[in-house]
Amino acid sequence: MSDAHTLMREAWDLRRAALNADPAARPALLEHAARKLKAAARDCRDQGHDADYAQAIHLLANVETDRGDTDRALSLWEESVGLLRRCDEPLQLAHKVRHLGDAHRRAGNLDQASQCLAEALELYRTHDAPGSLDFANAVSRMAELEGASGRTAEALALWQETRDLYAAAGISAGVEQAEEQIQALEAR
């Protein structure tokens, strides 16, 4: 399993390098990262490690998004979530469901996005601590979705919760963003 974990770490480092690289160098770096993640995924799948397999394809979904293949990324996130539903990993499931919700939101599938984000929030509220950055990120995504859907009161409550969660996590930029959103909603 350590080989697959090493491949995932190397791929993530390549992705980070690609995002900071000259645009001409990005495609090759992302391709290299994708190859490493596919190898890691095969290894995890062949060994029957569903949670690690889900992580490898989740990371691959991020790389596919960077490469502009949002349909492939969405499919990979759906597969990752499906795998984690068979595991006893509620926080990993919450994280992957949130990313699936983000992918649906970007694709304009707002009902599916809302369902995913609601599920992620339920999992986080049941299994996570208030200082968790992942929890705060999930609440902020739901606040954005509620605001975009015209549900001002719901969005306001979620942005207030987001502010408090980011404060507990010590993320001042998140607190500032939440405050700006609260002020904008209160001005409506």
Coordinates of C-alpha atoms in Angstrom, one line a residue:
M1 CA 0.0 0.0 0.0
S2 CA 2.9 2.3 0.6
D3 CA 3.7 2.4 -3.1
A4 CA 0.2 3.6 -3.9
H5 CA 0.4 6.3 -1.2
T6 CA 3.8 7.3 -2.5
L7 CA 2.4 7.6 -6.0
M8 CA -0.5 9.7 -4.7
R9 CA 1.8 12.1 -2.9
E10 CA 4.1 12.4 -5.9
A11 CA 1.1 13.1 -8.2
W12 CA -0.2 15.7 -5.8
D13 CA 3.2 17.4 -5.8
L14 CA 3.2 17.3 -9.6
R15 CA -0.3 18.9 -9.7
R16 CA 0.8 21.6 -7.3
A17 CA 3.9 22.2 -9.5
A18 CA 1.6 22.3 -12.6
L19 CA -0.6 24.9 -11.1
N20 CA 2.4 27.1 -10.4
A21 CA 4.2 26.4 -13.6
D22 CA 4.4 28.2 -16.9
P23 CA 1.1 27.5 -18.8
A24 CA 3.1 25.7 -21.5
A25 CA 4.5 23.2 -19.0
R26 CA 1.1 22.5 -17.3
P27 CA -0.3 19.8 -19.7
A28 CA 2.8 17.5 -19.4
L29 CA 2.9 17.9 -15.6
L30 CA -0.8 17.2 -15.2
E31 CA -0.5 14.2 -17.6
H32 CA 2.4 12.8 -15.5
A33 CA 0.3 13.3 -12.3
A34 CA -2.7 11.6 -13.9
R35 CA -0.6 8.5 -14.9
K36 CA 0.7 8.2 -11.3
L37 CA -2.8 8.5 -9.9
K38 CA -4.2 5.9 -12.4
A39 CA -1.4 3.5 -11.3
A40 CA -2.1 4.2 -7.6
A41 CA -5.9 3.6 -8.2
R42 CA -5.2 0.3 -10.0
D43 CA -3.0 -0.9 -7.1
C44 CA -5.6 0.1 -4.5
R45 CA -8.4 -1.5 -6.5
D46 CA -6.4 -4.7 -7.1
Q47 CA -5.6 -5.0 -3.4
G48 CA -9.2 -4.4 -2.4
H49 CA -8.5 -1.1 -0.5
D50 CA -11.7 0.8 -1.3
A51 CA -11.0 3.8 0.8
D52 CA -7.6 4.3 -0.7
Y53 CA -9.0 3.6 -4.2
A54 CA -11.6 6.3 -3.5
Q55 CA -8.8 8.7 -2.5
A56 CA -6.8 8.0 -5.6
I57 CA -9.7 8.6 -8.0
H58 CA -10.7 11.7 -6.0
L59 CA -7.3 13.1 -6.6
L60 CA -7.5 12.1 -10.2
A61 CA -10.8 14.0 -10.5
N62 CA -9.0 17.1 -9.3
V63 CA -6.3 16.6 -12.0
E64 CA -9.0 16.0 -14.6
T65 CA -10.7 19.3 -13.6
D66 CA -7.4 21.1 -14.0
R67 CA -7.0 19.5 -17.4
G68 CA -10.5 20.8 -18.4
D69 CA -12.3 17.5 -18.5
T70 CA -15.1 18.3 -16.1
D71 CA -17.3 15.4 -17.3
R72 CA -14.5 12.9 -16.5
A73 CA -13.9 14.6 -13.1
L74 CA -17.6 14.4 -12.2
S75 CA -17.7 10.7 -13.1
L76 CA -14.6 10.1 -11.0
W77 CA -16.1 11.9 -8.0
E78 CA -19.3 9.9 -8.3
E79 CA -17.2 6.7 -8.3
S80 CA -15.3 7.9 -5.3
V81 CA -18.4 8.6 -3.4
G82 CA -19.9 5.2 -4.4
L83 CA -16.8 3.4 -3.0
L84 CA -16.9 5.3 0.2
R85 CA -20.5 4.5 0.8
R86 CA -19.3 0.9 1.3
C87 CA -16.7 1.9 3.9
D88 CA -16.9 3.1 7.4
E89 CA -15.2 6.4 6.7
P90 CA -17.8 9.1 7.3
L91 CA -15.5 12.1 7.2
Q92 CA -13.8 10.9 4.0
L93 CA -17.3 10.4 2.5
A94 CA -18.3 13.9 3.6
H95 CA -15.3 15.4 2.0
K96 CA -15.9 13.5 -1.3
V97 CA -19.6 14.3 -1.3
R98 CA -18.8 18.0 -0.9
H99 CA -16.5 17.9 -3.9
L100 CA -19.2 16.0 -5.9
G101 CA -21.6 18.8 -4.9
D102 CA -19.1 21.4 -6.0
A103 CA -18.7 19.6 -9.4
H104 CA -22.5 19.5 -9.8
R105 CA -22.8 23.2 -8.9
R106 CA -20.1 24.1 -11.5
A107 CA -22.0 22.0 -14.1
G108 CA -25.3 23.8 -13.2
N109 CA -26.9 20.8 -11.6
L110 CA -28.1 22.8 -8.6
D111 CA -30.6 20.3 -7.2
Q112 CA -27.9 17.6 -7.2
A113 CA -25.4 20.0 -5.7
S114 CA -27.8 20.9 -2.9
Q115 CA -28.4 17.2 -2.2
C116 CA -24.7 16.5 -2.0
L117 CA -23.9 19.5 0.2
A118 CA -26.8 18.7 2.5
E119 CA -25.5 15.2 2.9
A120 CA -21.9 16.4 3.5
L121 CA -23.2 18.8 6.2
E122 CA -25.2 16.1 7.9
L123 CA -22.1 13.9 8.0
Y124 CA -19.9 16.7 9.3
R125 CA -22.4 17.7 11.9
T126 CA -22.5 14.1 13.1
H127 CA -18.9 13.2 13.0
D128 CA -16.6 16.3 12.9
A129 CA -15.4 19.0 15.3
P130 CA -16.3 22.7 14.9
G131 CA -12.6 23.6 14.3
S132 CA -12.5 21.5 11.1
L133 CA -11.6 23.4 7.9
D134 CA -13.4 20.8 5.8
F135 CA -16.6 21.4 7.8
A136 CA -16.3 25.2 7.4
N137 CA -15.7 24.8 3.6
A138 CA -18.8 22.6 3.3
V139 CA -21.0 25.2 5.1
S140 CA -19.7 28.0 3.0
R141 CA -20.5 26.1 -0.2
M142 CA -24.0 25.5 1.0
A143 CA -24.3 29.2 1.9
E144 CA -23.2 30.2 -1.6
L145 CA -25.7 27.8 -3.1
E146 CA -28.6 29.1 -0.9
G147 CA -27.7 32.7 -1.7
A148 CA -27.5 32.0 -5.4
S149 CA -30.9 30.3 -5.2
G150 CA -32.5 33.4 -3.6
R151 CA -32.9 31.8 -0.1
T152 CA -31.6 34.8 1.7
A153 CA -32.5 33.9 5.3
E154 CA -31.0 30.4 4.9
A155 CA -27.9 31.8 3.3
L156 CA -27.5 34.4 6.0
A157 CA -27.7 31.8 8.8
L158 CA -25.2 29.6 6.9
W159 CA -22.7 32.5 6.4
Q160 CA -22.9 33.3 10.1
E161 CA -22.1 29.6 10.9
T162 CA -19.3 29.7 8.3
R163 CA -17.8 32.8 10.0
D164 CA -17.9 31.1 13.3
L165 CA -16.4 27.8 11.9
Y166 CA -13.6 29.7 10.1
A167 CA -12.9 31.7 13.3
A168 CA -12.6 28.4 15.3
A169 CA -10.2 27.1 12.6
G170 CA -8.2 30.3 12.7
I171 CA -8.8 31.1 9.0
S172 CA -9.0 34.9 9.0
A173 CA -9.5 35.1 5.2
G174 CA -12.6 32.8 5.6
V175 CA -13.9 35.0 8.4
E176 CA -13.5 38.1 6.2
Q177 CA -15.3 36.4 3.3
A178 CA -18.2 35.4 5.5
E179 CA -18.5 38.9 7.0
E180 CA -18.6 40.4 3.5
Q181 CA -21.3 37.9 2.5
I182 CA -23.3 38.6 5.7
Q183 CA -23.1 42.4 5.1
A184 CA -24.2 41.9 1.4
L185 CA -27.2 39.7 2.4
E186 CA -28.2 42.1 5.2
A187 CA -28.2 45.0 2.8
R188 CA -30.7 43.3 0.5

